[in-house]
């Protein structure tokens, strides 16, 4: 293998990956090009120079026998192209028919020889460009094509070893030809050696990169060998030559997700959204849903909202209740309650109405009398004409009513309640709360908690307490986080005894919750229970954990600081000094180990 490039030898021996092979090959080629820049530029100048005699002689030799020439010395085929550009749709016919057509067109204006020559140059340049882009020529020399054909015949006959030797010889003499690598890939695949087949297939695809189907096949082979990164590389190569292929984009984005590269995956899905036709609305909406959920799980709420808004704008008629639920959740999580309320009312049929209460007959008479008295007093005032007329009565208070049609999911109703609470629109909440408490807290406990936390956020503790009490009494939601919210609500309402009991429950369920321990200790001290206050601040971690976990040591230091302050306030100097010494020892150890 002395005739092979060093990177090819290393790749075939398994020392480097295909990505490294390609990178080294490109670097070597760029170095070679830099050394040949001067001669290449001179050659390009020679090729691009308008040598009419050279072009005319070459073209006349190749077309004398087939097309012939006109009196101007220009081939008839070029005349036909020029005529077709002028709008004359002529087809290839026999020589006699062409002569008849030319006689009929003698009356029309004929292009000059110069025009036709310029057009011929343009057509040649465009043809060469298309040949380079779409149909790259084989880099296999003609002298080796017979040997390549013989190798394929040997492979077809089952003479694999001879075929392999022939392919290796071709590669030695023509390392840039893809055909021998393709044949070797097929031979090893036939032998069941999929790893070597993939190796040679990748090299063949690298030498013939515009074959997108081959790149996709190699990506699937890479996945069969659990090489996801290589499969991503293959799909990227395929997309370079077919960038609008939705299937390739989808597969690559899915693989990026498996690799944990969330941003790359989402970028691919965004490209798919831009490529989908307006008639493919269902697919657009489903992909937008999945992307919004993925962004939300990655804590990128802003991007999730952008995707949802784009979907709602482009396919408004396809918005479902699930989409409304997702959009409302995103807006609420970013505290955009007005937008969440607008989405809910726009797409679910829920109606919020403002009503002014009607006045009774007695109130109307009182208002009329007040107006008369005001008018009389106004007539008596002549010095100050700018004095305003007193209003007939205080302005009527608007009331908001809510009408929810049947079929609206309870999840959306709860999100509506959360929005109304945060926007301080509390009038319509009473019937909505009745609907909520009719639900079983064992099944709908998360919805109970959402509404309760909304009430806590705006300081409506009396409204939040019944919901939290229902949750802590349930089996499924008898959790530390719920007990903590229950304790905070009781404390805000001044029910210290019950709040201490709830905090104690939190410490039982989550012994390492530092804030709950500190709050419990403070409440016990206020209730006149100093011993229980100290008991709440007992050490949380054992020495082994403190030695290994720097975060645990930080938490323990905070707890000891509160404990020392409490001991000092209780006048227990021995315990106070002992706690200070413990803290000092922990600090010195942390400094020496570099954890603090």
XYZ file of C-alpha atoms in Angstrom:
596
model
C 0.000 0.000 0.000
C 3.009 2.254 -0.520
C 1.227 4.111 -3.316
C -1.687 5.145 -1.079
C -1.967 8.455 0.726
C -0.979 8.350 4.437
C -4.444 9.353 5.649
C -6.047 6.574 3.593
C -3.701 3.988 5.091
C -4.427 5.197 8.642
C -8.188 5.167 7.997
C -8.195 1.648 6.543
C -6.128 0.469 9.516
C -8.712 1.951 11.881
C -6.357 4.524 13.416
C -8.501 7.531 12.519
C -12.213 8.116 11.962
C -13.730 9.001 8.606
C -14.228 12.622 9.695
C -10.516 12.886 10.516
C -9.643 11.190 7.228
C -11.666 13.724 5.257
C -10.240 16.649 7.213
C -6.633 15.526 6.621
C -7.337 14.884 2.956
C -8.790 18.368 2.492
C -5.813 19.920 4.297
C -3.362 18.035 2.061
C -5.266 19.059 -1.080
C -5.298 22.703 0.019
C -1.542 22.622 0.578
C -1.015 21.142 -2.871
C -3.255 23.812 -4.413
C -1.312 26.600 -2.707
C 1.878 25.318 -4.319
C 0.285 25.308 -7.775
C -1.562 28.633 -7.624
C 0.747 30.462 -10.018
C 0.596 27.858 -12.776
C -3.138 27.329 -12.274
C -3.845 31.031 -12.734
C -1.836 31.096 -15.985
C -3.734 28.054 -17.274
C -7.067 29.653 -16.410
C -6.071 32.813 -18.264
C -5.174 30.747 -21.316
C -8.467 28.866 -21.175
C -10.592 31.980 -20.728
C -8.806 33.935 -23.489
C -11.200 34.514 -26.441
C -9.246 32.576 -29.080
C -11.809 32.394 -31.840
C -9.626 30.417 -34.245
C -8.999 27.653 -31.702
C -12.676 27.371 -30.722
C -13.848 27.528 -34.315
C -11.497 24.787 -35.468
C -12.389 22.462 -32.561
C -16.101 22.929 -33.023
C -16.012 22.597 -36.826
C -14.169 19.281 -36.565
C -16.700 17.833 -34.129
C -19.792 18.971 -36.027
C -18.888 18.815 -39.721
C -20.229 15.326 -40.203
C -23.429 15.696 -38.169
C -24.810 19.232 -38.397
C -22.829 20.992 -41.168
C -22.299 24.734 -41.310
C -24.097 27.752 -42.730
C -22.588 30.268 -45.098
C -21.353 32.243 -42.112
C -19.229 29.333 -40.897
C -21.475 28.737 -37.840
C -22.963 25.343 -37.065
C -26.632 24.765 -37.778
C -27.195 23.486 -34.230
C -26.228 26.880 -32.865
C -28.601 28.510 -35.336
C -31.375 26.284 -34.015
C -30.579 27.242 -30.384
C -30.542 30.920 -31.303
C -33.838 30.552 -33.141
C -35.424 28.754 -30.173
C -34.422 31.650 -27.888
C -36.216 34.009 -30.280
C -39.388 31.952 -29.808
C -39.195 29.682 -32.858
C -39.805 26.131 -31.653
C -38.013 24.078 -34.299
C -37.421 20.364 -33.939
C -34.626 18.257 -35.344
C -35.644 16.942 -38.762
C -34.036 15.541 -41.911
C -31.639 17.687 -43.946
C -34.241 18.284 -46.664
C -36.814 19.618 -44.161
C -34.180 21.908 -42.589
C -33.341 23.383 -46.006
C -37.020 24.045 -46.708
C -37.435 25.793 -43.336
C -34.356 27.917 -43.933
C -35.755 29.020 -47.302
C -39.061 29.967 -45.659
C -37.240 32.030 -42.999
C -35.045 33.956 -45.456
C -37.584 36.787 -45.388
C -37.144 37.189 -41.589
C -34.177 38.868 -39.958
C -31.240 36.451 -39.511
C -28.766 36.753 -36.598
C -25.298 37.957 -37.497
C -22.260 35.705 -37.247
C -20.943 37.736 -34.318
C -24.174 37.305 -32.324
C -24.215 33.587 -32.939
C -20.565 33.255 -31.977
C -21.152 35.079 -28.674
C -24.145 32.841 -27.972
C -22.062 29.759 -28.738
C -19.449 30.846 -26.209
C -22.141 31.393 -23.559
C -23.701 28.006 -24.237
C -20.326 26.272 -24.010
C -19.574 27.970 -20.713
C -22.985 27.038 -19.273
C -22.624 23.454 -20.520
C -19.253 23.080 -18.819
C -20.706 24.516 -15.620
C -23.624 22.057 -15.645
C -21.261 19.172 -16.331
C -19.196 20.119 -13.303
C -22.152 20.572 -10.954
C -24.553 17.795 -11.902
C -22.624 15.114 -13.720
C -19.029 14.986 -12.521
C -16.805 13.028 -14.818
C -15.215 9.831 -13.624
C -11.621 10.245 -12.507
C -10.826 6.715 -13.620
C -8.329 6.854 -16.550
C -9.360 5.104 -19.726
C -6.368 2.800 -19.462
C -7.779 1.402 -16.188
C -11.425 1.124 -17.195
C -10.862 -2.301 -18.691
C -9.275 -3.499 -15.456
C -12.187 -2.017 -13.479
C -14.640 -3.891 -15.672
C -12.641 -7.085 -15.230
C -12.728 -6.613 -11.437
C -16.535 -6.285 -11.514
C -16.788 -9.418 -13.663
C -14.571 -11.347 -11.252
C -16.743 -10.203 -8.339
C -19.897 -11.291 -10.193
C -18.320 -14.731 -10.764
C -17.509 -15.069 -7.069
C -13.750 -14.609 -7.504
C -13.550 -12.081 -4.672
C -9.828 -12.227 -3.907
C -8.855 -11.518 -7.506
C -11.397 -8.674 -7.664
C -9.987 -7.175 -4.456
C -6.415 -7.297 -5.820
C -7.519 -5.616 -9.061
C -9.354 -2.856 -7.150
C -6.322 -2.254 -4.948
C -4.121 -1.910 -8.024
C -6.573 0.594 -9.550
C -6.612 2.566 -6.281
C -2.794 2.628 -6.296
C -2.718 4.087 -9.780
C -5.868 6.268 -9.560
C -6.521 7.104 -5.890
C -9.182 9.714 -6.749
C -11.463 7.327 -8.662
C -14.518 6.251 -6.677
C -15.367 3.109 -8.687
C -12.844 0.702 -7.101
C -13.878 1.803 -3.579
C -17.538 1.213 -4.441
C -16.738 -2.272 -5.745
C -14.697 -3.084 -2.632
C -17.612 -1.939 -0.460
C -19.930 -4.325 -2.309
C -17.416 -7.201 -2.048
C -17.018 -6.843 1.717
C -20.768 -6.418 2.177
C -21.231 -9.670 0.240
C -18.727 -11.321 2.584
C -20.637 -10.026 5.638
C -17.850 -7.685 6.779
C -20.090 -4.646 7.244
C -17.441 -2.606 9.012
C -15.008 -2.764 6.079
C -17.872 -2.319 3.632
C -18.817 0.900 5.413
C -15.197 2.076 5.392
C -14.795 1.716 1.649
C -18.306 3.010 1.013
C -17.508 6.216 2.895
C -14.372 6.750 0.828
C -16.303 6.152 -2.393
C -18.970 8.660 -1.302
C -16.274 11.154 -0.365
C -14.833 10.889 -3.895
C -18.302 11.137 -5.461
C -20.045 13.446 -2.948
C -23.048 14.478 -5.025
C -24.676 11.032 -4.703
C -27.103 11.877 -1.894
C -28.796 8.465 -1.868
C -25.434 6.824 -1.201
C -24.816 9.132 1.767
C -28.220 8.222 3.205
C -27.492 4.496 2.753
C -24.185 4.944 4.568
C -25.959 6.831 7.361
C -28.309 3.877 7.839
C -25.331 1.492 7.873
C -23.641 3.680 10.496
C -26.743 3.492 12.682
C -26.734 -0.292 12.390
C -23.239 -0.152 13.890
C -24.438 2.297 16.616
C -22.278 5.107 15.234
C -24.701 8.023 15.569
C -22.106 10.761 15.057
C -21.031 9.237 11.745
C -24.675 8.952 10.677
C -25.129 12.669 11.412
C -22.049 13.371 9.299
C -23.499 11.369 6.389
C -26.868 13.162 6.551
C -25.038 16.484 6.640
C -23.211 15.524 3.440
C -26.500 14.508 1.795
C -28.093 17.815 2.793
C -25.210 19.724 1.236
C -26.419 18.569 -2.188
C -30.144 18.363 -1.329
C -30.721 21.087 1.307
C -34.518 21.112 1.002
C -35.031 17.397 1.662
C -37.344 17.304 4.676
C -36.721 13.622 5.393
C -32.972 14.092 5.637
C -33.432 17.108 7.924
C -35.859 15.178 10.118
C -33.542 12.178 10.469
C -30.517 14.324 11.281
C -32.426 16.383 13.854
C -33.655 13.206 15.550
C -30.067 11.971 15.743
C -28.935 15.296 17.201
C -31.534 14.829 19.928
C -30.121 11.403 20.716
C -26.665 12.974 21.018
C -28.037 15.618 23.385
C -27.289 18.475 20.981
C -30.593 20.256 21.547
C -29.766 23.478 19.695
C -28.670 21.680 16.511
C -31.804 19.540 16.599
C -34.085 22.545 17.014
C -32.312 24.425 14.217
C -33.022 21.485 11.923
C -36.679 21.357 12.913
C -36.963 25.099 12.284
C -35.653 24.567 8.749
C -38.323 21.914 8.262
C -41.031 24.359 9.376
C -39.807 26.869 6.816
C -39.850 24.240 4.063
C -43.329 22.838 4.736
C -45.976 23.953 2.260
C -49.040 25.887 3.488
C -51.185 22.876 2.599
C -49.184 20.723 5.033
C -50.702 22.447 8.051
C -51.328 19.373 10.208
C -47.693 18.357 10.007
C -46.624 21.934 10.755
C -48.792 22.069 13.866
C -47.616 18.688 15.175
C -43.961 19.605 14.717
C -44.551 23.014 16.334
C -46.153 21.278 19.335
C -43.220 18.921 19.769
C -40.714 21.752 19.392
C -42.519 23.939 21.934
C -42.504 21.090 24.466
C -38.833 20.420 23.843
C -37.924 24.090 24.240
C -39.991 24.250 27.449
C -38.214 21.213 28.896
C -34.892 22.897 28.056
C -36.047 26.062 29.923
C -36.058 28.081 26.690
C -39.537 29.535 27.090
C -38.896 32.440 24.720
C -38.155 30.152 21.764
C -41.129 27.965 22.640
C -43.431 30.989 22.567
C -42.024 32.083 19.193
C -42.786 28.678 17.684
C -46.336 28.616 19.069
C -47.081 32.148 17.886
C -45.829 31.305 14.396
C -48.061 28.223 14.302
C -51.103 30.197 15.493
C -50.467 32.875 12.866
C -49.955 30.544 9.897
C -52.598 27.910 10.690
C -55.218 29.587 12.844
C -57.969 27.200 11.722
C -55.994 24.148 12.885
C -55.455 25.316 16.477
C -56.691 22.636 18.888
C -57.426 22.644 22.613
C -54.033 21.022 23.173
C -52.361 23.919 21.362
C -54.274 26.443 23.478
C -53.243 24.594 26.629
C -49.575 24.644 25.573
C -49.650 28.329 24.619
C -51.381 29.332 27.869
C -48.874 27.316 29.916
C -45.971 29.054 28.176
C -47.423 32.529 28.676
C -48.213 31.837 32.338
C -44.720 30.488 33.004
C -43.308 33.756 31.619
C -45.886 35.765 33.620
C -47.631 37.113 30.499
C -51.089 36.589 31.943
C -52.835 39.016 29.613
C -51.598 37.115 26.541
C -52.546 33.798 28.092
C -56.059 35.095 28.755
C -56.323 36.389 25.179
C -55.333 32.999 23.720
C -57.841 31.178 25.905
C -60.749 33.458 25.047
C -59.888 33.651 21.327
C -59.705 29.921 20.619
C -61.962 28.159 23.143
C -65.234 30.065 22.948
C -64.948 31.274 26.558
C -66.581 34.688 26.915
C -65.792 37.307 29.557
C -68.430 40.072 29.784
C -68.473 43.284 31.764
C -71.881 44.154 33.186
C -73.111 47.296 34.919
C -75.811 46.482 37.528
C -79.221 48.044 36.770
C -80.621 50.605 39.235
C -83.842 50.120 41.097
C -86.733 52.614 40.875
C -86.009 54.008 44.386
C -82.340 54.609 43.488
C -83.389 56.317 40.263
C -85.733 58.717 42.206
C -82.943 59.515 44.656
C -80.588 60.199 41.789
C -83.191 62.453 40.097
C -83.680 64.460 43.289
C -79.982 64.805 43.727
C -79.685 66.106 40.177
C -82.419 68.746 40.767
C -80.788 69.935 43.994
C -77.448 70.123 42.275
C -78.880 72.157 39.401
C -80.522 74.618 41.840
C -77.320 75.080 43.774
C -75.429 75.507 40.504
C -77.802 78.329 39.434
C -77.120 80.131 42.695
C -73.395 80.137 42.039
C -72.652 82.954 39.580
C -69.185 84.082 40.616
C -67.355 80.884 39.651
C -68.581 79.650 36.264
C -65.883 76.958 36.076
C -67.187 75.073 39.141
C -68.175 71.558 37.903
C -71.641 70.157 38.314
C -71.778 67.455 40.973
C -72.378 63.976 39.626
C -75.770 62.400 40.229
C -74.296 59.446 42.046
C -71.155 57.387 42.474
C -70.084 55.535 39.306
C -71.545 52.060 38.966
C -69.115 49.198 39.600
C -68.599 46.924 36.585
C -68.943 43.228 37.199
C -67.308 40.563 35.068
C -69.122 37.386 34.220
C -67.661 34.292 32.584
C -69.404 31.896 30.229
C -67.594 28.612 29.531
C -69.039 26.381 26.779
C -69.241 22.640 27.170
C -66.256 20.614 26.077
C -63.580 22.974 27.406
C -61.022 20.833 29.318
C -60.602 21.445 33.030
C -56.896 22.198 32.437
C -57.778 25.248 30.347
C -60.418 26.332 32.870
C -57.777 26.248 35.603
C -55.358 28.302 33.486
C -58.175 30.795 32.964
C -58.562 31.010 36.751
C -54.837 31.563 37.232
C -54.900 34.419 34.700
C -57.937 36.035 36.306
C -56.340 35.820 39.760
C -53.103 37.466 38.637
C -54.995 40.133 36.673
C -57.115 40.846 39.777
C -60.377 39.895 38.070
C -61.880 37.990 40.978
C -65.655 38.317 40.344
C -66.078 35.287 38.048
C -63.948 32.972 40.217
C -66.677 31.712 42.565
C -68.439 29.388 40.057
C -65.098 28.342 38.623
C -63.825 27.347 42.073
C -66.999 25.330 42.601
C -66.264 23.465 39.375
C -62.695 22.813 40.508
C -63.487 21.458 43.976
C -65.938 19.036 42.402
C -62.899 17.299 40.906
C -61.152 14.562 42.886
C -57.913 15.959 44.383
C -56.294 12.548 43.987
C -56.634 12.913 40.206
C -56.546 16.705 39.767
C -54.196 17.654 42.579
C -51.796 19.480 40.262
C -54.645 21.772 39.188
C -55.574 22.428 42.839
C -51.961 23.391 43.507
C -51.776 25.728 40.469
C -54.773 27.735 41.647
C -53.635 27.717 45.281
C -50.192 29.035 44.359
C -51.793 31.760 42.229
C -53.835 32.852 45.268
C -50.678 32.814 47.420
C -48.805 34.939 44.864
C -51.403 37.737 45.074
C -51.889 37.438 48.852
C -55.327 35.762 48.793
C -54.421 33.344 51.597
C -58.002 32.650 52.707
C -58.863 31.446 49.216
C -55.722 29.313 48.954
C -56.049 27.539 52.326
C -59.062 25.257 51.527
C -57.364 24.008 48.361
C -54.090 23.282 50.152
C -55.904 21.568 53.017
C -57.612 19.248 50.540
C -54.231 18.347 49.038
C -52.395 17.569 52.294
C -55.262 15.286 53.290
C -54.953 13.287 50.062
C -52.694 10.270 49.625
C -51.123 11.171 46.298
C -50.347 14.829 47.071
C -49.312 14.401 50.703
C -45.898 15.780 49.694
C -43.283 17.988 51.311
C -43.735 20.778 48.741
C -47.500 20.889 49.381
C -47.039 20.862 53.160
C -44.553 23.722 52.777
C -47.075 25.871 50.898
C -49.698 24.917 53.496
C -47.385 26.025 56.323
C -46.582 29.335 54.577
C -50.281 30.025 54.079
C -51.102 29.322 57.744
C -48.188 31.470 58.894
C -49.379 34.384 56.709
C -52.861 34.082 58.249
C -51.392 34.117 61.766
C -52.179 30.477 62.643
C -48.759 29.857 64.204
C -49.552 26.617 66.009
C -50.914 24.922 62.914
C -48.114 26.429 60.793
C -45.518 24.859 63.125
C -47.217 21.489 62.718
C -47.094 21.813 58.926
C -43.414 22.818 58.987
C -42.696 19.815 61.198
C -44.371 17.630 58.586
C -42.131 19.139 55.897
C -39.019 18.316 57.973
C -40.245 14.750 58.454
C -40.797 14.273 54.717
C -37.673 16.205 53.623
C -35.088 16.202 56.439
C -32.533 18.082 54.320
C -34.823 21.069 53.612
C -32.871 23.842 55.335
C -35.432 26.656 54.959
C -38.177 24.497 56.487
C -35.924 23.702 59.485
C -35.106 27.379 60.041
C -38.788 28.423 59.764
C -39.842 25.654 62.155
C -37.168 26.669 64.654
C -38.256 30.316 64.503
C -41.916 29.423 65.070
C -41.109 27.101 67.990
C -39.068 29.855 69.631
C -41.975 32.320 69.174
C -44.377 29.786 70.676
C -42.165 29.500 73.764
C -40.644 26.100 73.002
C -36.868 26.694 73.064
C -35.952 23.018 73.239
C -38.014 22.174 70.161
C -36.522 25.202 68.439
C -33.030 23.762 69.003
C -34.199 20.305 68.011
C -35.242 21.632 64.585
C -31.631 22.764 64.015
C -29.914 19.448 64.707
C -27.137 18.517 62.217
C -28.452 17.274 58.892
C -25.433 15.381 57.480
C -23.038 12.757 58.798
C -19.241 13.450 58.801
C -18.568 11.237 55.764
C -21.057 13.132 53.625
C -19.645 16.482 54.764
C -16.151 15.331 53.818
C -17.199 14.361 50.296
C -19.917 16.895 49.386
C -18.963 20.584 49.366
C -22.592 21.668 48.868
C -23.666 19.667 51.918
C -20.926 21.364 53.931
C -22.232 24.786 52.892
C -25.771 23.869 53.965
C -24.502 22.528 57.296
C -22.588 25.735 57.983
C -25.726 27.805 57.440
C -27.670 25.598 59.836
C -24.912 25.813 62.500
C -24.879 29.601 62.134
C -28.606 29.789 62.945
C -28.168 27.284 65.770
C -25.343 29.312 67.329
C -27.462 32.486 67.180
C -30.360 30.669 68.840
C -28.106 29.234 71.582
C -26.698 32.677 72.270
C -30.223 34.191 72.513
C -31.170 31.447 74.987
C -28.057 32.089 77.091
C -26.590 28.620 76.539
C -22.949 29.635 76.267
C -21.463 26.127 76.392
C -23.505 24.978 73.435
C -22.856 28.285 71.690
C -19.044 27.936 71.967
C -19.189 24.267 70.978
C -21.136 25.159 67.828
C -18.669 27.950 66.981
C -15.731 25.546 67.297
C -17.477 23.044 65.029
C -18.029 25.767 62.424
C -14.413 26.900 62.693
C -13.121 23.347 62.183
C -15.313 22.917 59.093
C -14.145 26.227 57.659
C -10.458 25.447 58.174
C -10.862 22.021 56.600
C -12.736 23.482 53.653
C -10.063 26.138 53.086
C -7.252 23.569 53.256
C -9.043 21.304 50.752
C -10.073 24.170 48.489
C -13.818 23.458 48.783
C -14.613 26.780 50.468
